[in-house]
Amino acid sequence: MQREPVHDLIGVGFGPSNLALAVRLAERRNAAPAAHCFIEAQAEFGWHRGMLLDDSRMQISFLKDLVTLRDPKSPFTFINYLFERGRLQDFVNLKNFYPTRVEFHDYLRWVANAFDDQVHYGERVTAIEPVMAAHDASVVTQLRVFSRAADGRERQRLTRALSVGMGGTPQIPPAFAALREAPVLHSSRYLTEIDQYLGNPVRRQRVAVVGSGQSAAEVFIDLTRRYPQVDATLVMRAPVLKPADDSPFVNEIFSPAFTDLVYAQPRDARQSLIDTFRDTNYSVVDRPLIEQIYELLYVQSVSQSPRHRLLPNCALEAVQHDSGDSRGVLALRLRDRLNHTVSSEHFDVVVLATGYRRDAHHVLLDGLDAALGQTVEQCDVARDYQLVTPAHFQPRIYLQGCCEDSHGLSDTLLSVLARRADEIALSLDADEAVSATASSAQRCTASHAGAAHLAAML
Ligand SMILES: Cc1cc2nc3c(=O)[nH]c(=O)nc-3n(C[C@H](O)[C@H](O)[C@H](O)COP(=O)(O)OP(=O)(O)OC[C@H]3O[C@@H](n4cnc5c(N)ncnc54)[C@H](O)[C@@H]3O)c2cc1C
């Protein structure tokens, strides 16, 4: 009977996190590429395609690419990408550290292309189950990874280690959760779907964007430019659009040394550090974009034809969908958070720029709860991003992008990717060396026992 192949590592998702890991694993000495693979739900590589707006820029320096901070001599630097594309000289002339997201996406895809043979695109990982040792059903030695392709075809693969890099899932406010077939979309699907709602250029339409962070501001300004027939409203909980703090001392929180600092703290102190620096990433907007929005509203006020507006201090209480309402099919009930008055606003389309949840791995890994003796959510995560498991649970599970609570604000961002990939690869190497030593020690003990047994027989 043919034995099922067992991978050294399977990556769930092939976004920037696992892509950085693929690059790092390729540098391992005696690397056997076939021993690891990645499974990606999208049909081809894509980095937040739904928000690849033409003029949106990166929020970090291009030097925080997949490798430079770990190995500036790597062939996979952003600079080498520019060189290979014949744009290095022109890029220098731009005098800008922040490329467009469209260009960074092209860079990521260029790197991803080099690893095509390691990625199973168009397959969604649906479940992970423990595999017990043949000789002892209480010991988990491997994981079985189940996936489903777009055509419904199911696959299973075995692995000794897992790297979960699934990214976020759209956060939908409770008021919208029950709506079906309403013209509501999350910002993650903005570019791919908005045209189906606003494709008619002669029909004047009111669009609400809910949120007060970078994506909300980007969608708001994009609506005003892309669709001349649209009146756009930014519905915000916050009193104003606040700028993201990217000043130099504050930016140090995105360094690996700061990850060490956060990780070393007790739980409460970690949370307080995260809260202190929240305005680097959450509910904040790049200053130039704030200025563009301010100017847009100012120019409107000069011409006395206000069409686009901000609605600050709004708590969203309820939503009603009535496809026959000529004022707009979606009625939003809003409570003013300062004076507590309630108003109703009507819109034709709502875009939810309400962020992402980072807990999809809890469901994906819940088939392991019994073997772990607790839920994945209850398990600690070690500094090397490895889920802390009991001794009888041997497979290693690394979590990327869902460890903000323990590893700090950089965890969901690109800043730490190069170093995190290194830390995970070193951890894998160390564990493999320990297993190799343990199995050679076992072989040794077994051969000593065999020798003793033979001696006794003689
Ligand atoms: C619009 C936008 C702009 C951003 N810009 C920046 C920026 O400028 N700088 C910065 O530092 N950060 C930025 N971020 C943060 C972002 O989290 C990181 O840029 C980066 O995407 C993290 O990479 P990742 O691989 O962890 O997650 P993702 O990029 O989300 O990739 C996860 C991948 O896993 C796949 N997947 C999910 N579930 C499964 C499954 N069950 N089976 C198989 N595949 C699965 C998804 O299809 C996806 O391709 C931005 C985020 C957004 C939404």
Coordinates of N, CA and C in Angstrom, one line a residue, residues 6-157:
V6 N 3.7 13.1 3.7 CA 3.5 14.0 4.8 C 4.3 15.2 4.6
H7 N 3.7 16.4 4.6 CA 4.4 17.7 4.4 C 5.1 18.1 5.7
D8 N 6.2 18.8 5.6 CA 6.8 19.4 6.7 C 6.0 20.6 7.2
L9 N 5.4 21.3 6.3 CA 4.6 22.4 6.6 C 3.5 22.7 5.6
I10 N 2.3 23.0 6.0 CA 1.3 23.5 5.1 C 0.9 24.9 5.5
G11 N 0.8 25.8 4.6 CA 0.4 27.2 4.9 C -1.1 27.3 4.5
V12 N -1.9 27.9 5.4 CA -3.3 28.2 5.1 C -3.3 29.6 4.7
G13 N -3.7 29.9 3.4 CA -3.7 31.2 2.9 C -2.3 31.6 2.3
F14 N -2.3 32.3 1.2 CA -1.1 32.8 0.6 C -1.1 34.3 0.3
G15 N -1.3 35.0 1.4 CA -1.2 36.4 1.4 C 0.2 36.8 1.7
P16 N 0.5 38.0 2.0 CA 1.9 38.5 2.3 C 2.6 37.7 3.4
S17 N 1.8 37.3 4.5 CA 2.4 36.6 5.6 C 3.0 35.3 5.2
N18 N 2.2 34.4 4.5 CA 2.8 33.1 4.1 C 3.7 33.3 2.9
L19 N 3.5 34.3 2.1 CA 4.4 34.6 1.0 C 5.8 34.9 1.6
A20 N 5.9 35.7 2.6 CA 7.2 36.0 3.2 C 7.8 34.7 3.8
L21 N 7.0 33.9 4.3 CA 7.5 32.6 4.9 C 8.0 31.7 3.7
A22 N 7.3 31.7 2.6 CA 7.8 30.9 1.4 C 9.1 31.3 1.0
V23 N 9.3 32.7 1.0 CA 10.6 33.2 0.6 C 11.7 32.7 1.6
R24 N 11.4 32.8 2.8 CA 12.4 32.5 3.9 C 12.7 31.0 3.8
L25 N 11.6 30.2 3.6 CA 11.9 28.7 3.6 C 12.7 28.3 2.4
A26 N 12.6 29.1 1.3 CA 13.4 28.7 0.1 C 14.9 29.0 0.4
E27 N 15.2 29.7 1.4 CA 16.6 30.0 1.7 C 17.2 29.0 2.7
R28 N 16.4 28.1 3.2 CA 16.9 27.1 4.1 C 18.0 26.2 3.4
R29 N 19.0 25.9 4.1 CA 20.0 25.0 3.5 C 19.4 23.6 3.3
N30 N 19.7 22.9 2.3 CA 19.1 21.6 2.0 C 17.6 21.6 1.9
A31 N 17.1 22.8 1.5 CA 15.6 22.9 1.4 C 15.1 21.9 0.4
A32 N 14.0 21.2 0.8 CA 13.3 20.4 -0.2 C 11.9 21.0 -0.4
P33 N 11.8 21.8 -1.5 CA 10.6 22.6 -1.6 C 9.3 21.8 -1.6
A34 N 9.4 20.6 -2.1 CA 8.2 19.8 -2.2 C 7.6 19.4 -0.8
A35 N 8.5 19.6 0.2 CA 8.0 19.2 1.6 C 7.0 20.2 2.2
H36 N 6.9 21.4 1.6 CA 5.9 22.3 2.1 C 5.0 22.8 0.9
C37 N 3.8 23.2 1.3 CA 3.0 23.8 0.3 C 2.0 24.8 1.0
F38 N 1.4 25.6 0.1 CA 0.4 26.6 0.6 C -0.9 26.4 -0.1
I39 N -2.0 26.7 0.6 CA -3.3 26.5 0.1 C -4.0 27.8 0.1
E40 N -4.4 28.3 -1.0 CA -5.0 29.7 -1.1 C -6.4 29.7 -1.8
A41 N -7.3 30.3 -1.1 CA -8.7 30.3 -1.5 C -8.9 31.0 -2.9
Q42 N -8.2 32.1 -3.1 CA -8.4 32.8 -4.3 C -7.8 32.1 -5.5
A43 N -8.3 32.3 -6.7 CA -7.9 31.6 -7.9 C -6.5 32.0 -8.3
E44 N -6.1 33.1 -7.9 CA -4.7 33.5 -8.2 C -4.2 34.5 -7.1
F45 N -3.0 34.9 -7.1 CA -2.5 35.7 -6.0 C -3.3 37.1 -6.1
G46 N -3.6 37.6 -4.9 CA -4.3 38.9 -4.9 C -4.2 39.4 -3.5
W47 N -3.8 40.7 -3.4 CA -3.7 41.4 -2.1 C -4.7 42.5 -2.0
H48 N -5.8 42.3 -1.2 CA -6.9 43.2 -1.0 C -7.3 43.9 -2.4
R49 N -7.6 43.0 -3.3 CA -8.0 43.5 -4.7 C -9.1 44.5 -4.6
G50 N -10.1 44.2 -3.7 CA -11.3 45.0 -3.7 C -11.0 46.5 -3.3
M51 N -9.8 46.7 -2.8 CA -9.5 48.1 -2.4 C -8.2 48.6 -3.1
L52 N -7.9 48.0 -4.3 CA -6.8 48.5 -5.1 C -7.2 49.7 -5.9
L53 N -7.4 50.8 -5.1 CA -7.8 52.0 -5.8 C -6.6 52.7 -6.4
D54 N -6.9 53.3 -7.6 CA -5.8 53.8 -8.4 C -4.7 54.6 -7.7
D55 N -5.1 55.5 -6.9 CA -4.1 56.4 -6.3 C -3.9 56.1 -4.8
S56 N -4.4 55.0 -4.3 CA -4.1 54.7 -2.9 C -2.7 54.3 -2.7
R57 N -2.1 54.8 -1.6 CA -0.7 54.6 -1.3 C -0.4 53.6 -0.2
M58 N 0.7 53.0 -0.2 CA 1.2 52.2 1.0 C 1.3 53.1 2.2
Q59 N 1.0 52.4 3.3 CA 1.1 53.2 4.6 C 2.4 52.9 5.3
I60 N 3.2 52.1 4.6 CA 4.6 51.9 5.2 C 5.6 52.0 4.1
S61 N 6.8 52.3 4.5 CA 7.9 52.4 3.5 C 8.1 51.2 2.7
F62 N 8.5 51.4 1.4 CA 8.7 50.2 0.5 C 9.9 49.3 1.1
L63 N 10.7 49.9 2.0 CA 11.8 49.1 2.6 C 11.3 48.1 3.6
K64 N 10.0 48.2 3.9 CA 9.4 47.2 4.7 C 8.7 46.2 3.8
D65 N 9.4 45.7 2.8 CA 8.8 44.7 1.9 C 8.9 43.3 2.5
L66 N 8.9 42.3 1.7 CA 8.9 40.9 2.3 C 10.2 40.5 2.9
V67 N 11.3 41.2 2.6 CA 12.6 40.6 2.9 C 13.6 41.7 3.4
T68 N 13.6 42.9 3.0 CA 14.7 43.8 3.1 C 15.2 43.9 4.6
L69 N 14.3 44.0 5.5 CA 14.8 44.3 6.9 C 15.5 43.0 7.5
R70 N 15.3 41.9 6.8 CA 16.0 40.7 7.3 C 17.2 40.4 6.4
D71 N 17.0 40.7 5.1 CA 18.1 40.3 4.2 C 18.1 41.3 3.0
P72 N 18.7 42.4 3.1 CA 18.6 43.4 1.9 C 19.3 42.9 0.7
K73 N 20.0 41.7 0.8 CA 20.6 41.2 -0.5 C 19.8 40.2 -1.2
S74 N 18.6 39.9 -0.6 CA 17.7 38.9 -1.2 C 17.3 39.3 -2.6
P75 N 17.1 38.4 -3.5 CA 16.6 38.7 -4.9 C 15.1 39.2 -4.8
F76 N 14.4 39.1 -3.7 CA 13.0 39.4 -3.6 C 12.7 40.8 -3.0
T77 N 13.7 41.7 -3.0 CA 13.5 43.0 -2.4 C 12.6 43.8 -3.4
F78 N 12.0 44.8 -2.9 CA 11.2 45.7 -3.7 C 12.1 46.4 -4.7
I79 N 13.3 46.7 -4.3 CA 14.3 47.4 -5.2 C 14.6 46.5 -6.3
N80 N 14.9 45.2 -6.1 CA 15.2 44.3 -7.2 C 14.0 44.2 -8.1
Y81 N 12.8 44.2 -7.5 CA 11.6 44.1 -8.4 C 11.5 45.3 -9.3
L82 N 11.8 46.5 -8.8 CA 11.9 47.7 -9.6 C 12.9 47.6 -10.7
F83 N 14.1 47.1 -10.3 CA 15.2 46.9 -11.3 C 14.7 46.0 -12.4
E84 N 14.2 44.8 -12.0 CA 13.7 43.9 -13.0 C 12.6 44.4 -13.9
R85 N 11.8 45.3 -13.4 CA 10.7 45.9 -14.2 C 11.2 47.1 -15.0
G86 N 12.5 47.5 -14.8 CA 13.1 48.6 -15.5 C 12.6 50.0 -15.0
R87 N 12.2 50.0 -13.7 CA 11.7 51.3 -13.2 C 12.5 51.9 -12.0
L88 N 13.6 51.3 -11.7 CA 14.4 51.7 -10.5 C 14.7 53.2 -10.6
Q89 N 15.3 53.6 -11.7 CA 15.7 55.0 -11.9 C 14.5 56.0 -11.7
D90 N 13.4 55.6 -12.4 CA 12.3 56.5 -12.3 C 11.7 56.5 -10.9
F91 N 11.7 55.4 -10.2 CA 11.2 55.4 -8.9 C 12.0 56.3 -8.0
V92 N 13.3 56.3 -8.2 CA 14.2 57.2 -7.4 C 13.8 58.6 -7.6
N93 N 13.5 58.9 -8.8 CA 13.1 60.3 -9.1 C 11.8 60.8 -8.5
L94 N 10.9 59.8 -8.1 CA 9.7 60.1 -7.4 C 9.9 60.7 -6.0
K95 N 11.1 60.4 -5.5 CA 11.4 60.8 -4.1 C 10.3 60.5 -3.1
N96 N 9.8 59.3 -3.2 CA 8.7 58.9 -2.4 C 8.9 57.5 -1.8
F97 N 8.8 57.3 -0.5 CA 9.0 56.0 0.1 C 7.7 55.2 0.1
Y98 N 6.6 55.8 -0.4 CA 5.3 55.1 -0.2 C 4.7 54.8 -1.6
P99 N 5.0 53.7 -2.2 CA 4.5 53.4 -3.5 C 3.0 53.3 -3.5
T100 N 2.4 53.3 -4.7 CA 0.9 53.0 -4.7 C 0.7 51.6 -4.3
R101 N -0.6 51.3 -3.8 CA -0.9 49.9 -3.5 C -0.9 49.1 -4.8
V102 N -1.3 49.7 -5.9 CA -1.3 49.0 -7.1 C 0.1 48.4 -7.5
E103 N 1.1 49.3 -7.3 CA 2.5 48.9 -7.6 C 2.9 47.8 -6.5
F104 N 2.6 48.0 -5.3 CA 3.0 47.0 -4.3 C 2.4 45.7 -4.5
H105 N 1.1 45.7 -5.0 CA 0.4 44.5 -5.3 C 1.2 43.8 -6.5
D106 N 1.6 44.6 -7.4 CA 2.4 44.0 -8.5 C 3.7 43.4 -8.0
Y107 N 4.3 44.1 -7.1 CA 5.6 43.5 -6.5 C 5.3 42.2 -5.8
L108 N 4.2 42.1 -5.0 CA 3.9 40.9 -4.2 C 3.6 39.8 -5.2
R109 N 2.9 40.1 -6.3 CA 2.5 39.1 -7.3 C 3.8 38.6 -8.0
W110 N 4.7 39.5 -8.2 CA 6.0 39.1 -8.9 C 6.7 38.1 -8.0
V111 N 6.7 38.4 -6.7 CA 7.4 37.4 -5.8 C 6.6 36.1 -5.8
A112 N 5.2 36.2 -5.7 CA 4.4 35.0 -5.6 C 4.6 34.1 -6.8
N113 N 4.8 34.7 -8.0 CA 5.0 33.9 -9.2 C 6.1 33.0 -9.1
A114 N 7.1 33.4 -8.3 CA 8.3 32.5 -8.2 C 8.0 31.3 -7.4
F115 N 6.9 31.3 -6.7 CA 6.6 30.1 -5.8 C 5.3 29.4 -6.3
D116 N 5.0 29.6 -7.6 CA 3.7 29.0 -8.1 C 3.6 27.5 -7.9
D117 N 4.8 26.8 -8.0 CA 4.8 25.4 -7.8 C 4.5 24.9 -6.4
Q118 N 4.5 25.9 -5.5 CA 4.2 25.5 -4.1 C 2.8 25.8 -3.6
V119 N 2.0 26.5 -4.5 CA 0.7 27.0 -4.0 C -0.4 26.3 -4.8
H120 N -1.4 25.9 -4.0 CA -2.6 25.3 -4.6 C -3.6 26.4 -4.5
Y121 N -3.8 27.2 -5.6 CA -4.8 28.3 -5.7 C -6.1 27.7 -5.9
G122 N -7.1 28.5 -5.5 CA -8.5 28.1 -5.8 C -9.0 27.0 -4.8
E123 N -8.3 26.8 -3.7 CA -8.8 25.8 -2.7 C -8.9 26.5 -1.4
R124 N -10.1 26.3 -0.7 CA -10.3 26.9 0.6 C -10.1 25.8 1.6
V125 N -9.3 26.0 2.6 CA -9.1 25.1 3.7 C -10.4 25.1 4.6
T126 N -11.0 23.9 4.8 CA -12.3 23.9 5.5 C -12.2 23.3 6.9
A127 N -11.2 22.5 7.1 CA -11.1 21.9 8.5 C -9.7 21.3 8.7
I128 N -9.3 21.2 9.9 CA -8.0 20.6 10.3 C -8.4 19.5 11.4
E129 N -7.8 18.3 11.2 CA -8.1 17.3 12.2 C -6.8 16.7 12.7
P130 N -6.8 16.2 13.9 CA -5.6 15.5 14.5 C -5.4 14.1 13.9
V131 N -4.2 13.7 13.7 CA -3.9 12.3 13.3 C -3.1 11.7 14.5
M132 N -3.6 10.6 15.0 CA -2.9 9.9 16.1 C -1.8 9.0 15.7
A133 N -0.9 8.8 16.6 CA 0.2 7.8 16.3 C -0.4 6.4 16.2
A134 N 0.2 5.6 15.3 CA -0.3 4.3 15.1 C -0.2 3.4 16.3
H135 N 0.9 3.7 17.1 CA 1.1 2.8 18.3 C 0.5 3.4 19.6
D136 N 0.0 4.6 19.5 CA -0.5 5.2 20.8 C -1.6 6.3 20.4
A137 N -2.8 6.0 20.6 CA -3.9 6.8 20.1 C -4.0 8.1 21.0
S138 N -3.2 8.2 22.0 CA -3.3 9.4 22.9 C -2.3 10.5 22.4
V139 N -1.4 10.1 21.4 CA -0.4 11.0 20.9 C -0.8 11.5 19.5
V140 N -0.8 12.8 19.3 CA -1.1 13.4 18.0 C 0.2 13.7 17.3
T141 N 0.4 13.1 16.1 CA 1.7 13.3 15.5 C 1.6 14.2 14.2
Q142 N 0.5 14.2 13.6 CA 0.3 15.0 12.4 C -1.1 15.7 12.3
L143 N -1.2 16.5 11.3 CA -2.5 17.1 11.1 C -3.0 16.8 9.7
R144 N -4.3 16.6 9.7 CA -5.0 16.3 8.3 C -5.7 17.6 7.9
V145 N -5.3 18.1 6.8 CA -5.8 19.4 6.3 C -6.8 19.1 5.2
F146 N -8.0 19.6 5.4 CA -9.1 19.4 4.4 C -9.3 20.7 3.6
S147 N -9.5 20.5 2.3 CA -9.7 21.7 1.5 C -10.8 21.4 0.4
R148 N -11.4 22.5 0.0 CA -12.4 22.3 -1.1 C -12.1 23.3 -2.2
A149 N -12.1 22.8 -3.5 CA -11.8 23.7 -4.6 C -13.2 24.3 -5.1
A150 N -13.1 25.3 -5.9 CA -14.2 26.0 -6.4 C -15.3 25.1 -7.0
D151 N -14.8 24.0 -7.7 CA -15.7 23.1 -8.3 C -16.3 22.1 -7.3
G152 N -16.0 22.2 -6.0 CA -16.6 21.4 -5.0 C -15.7 20.2 -4.7
R153 N -14.6 20.0 -5.5 CA -13.7 18.8 -5.2 C -13.0 19.0 -3.9
E154 N -13.0 17.9 -3.1 CA -12.4 17.9 -1.8 C -11.0 17.3 -1.8
R155 N -10.1 17.8 -1.0 CA -8.8 17.2 -0.9 C -8.3 17.1 0.5
Q156 N -7.4 16.2 0.8 CA -6.9 16.1 2.1 C -5.4 16.0 2.0
R157 N -4.7 16.6 2.9 CA -3.2 16.5 3.0 C -2.7 16.3 4.4

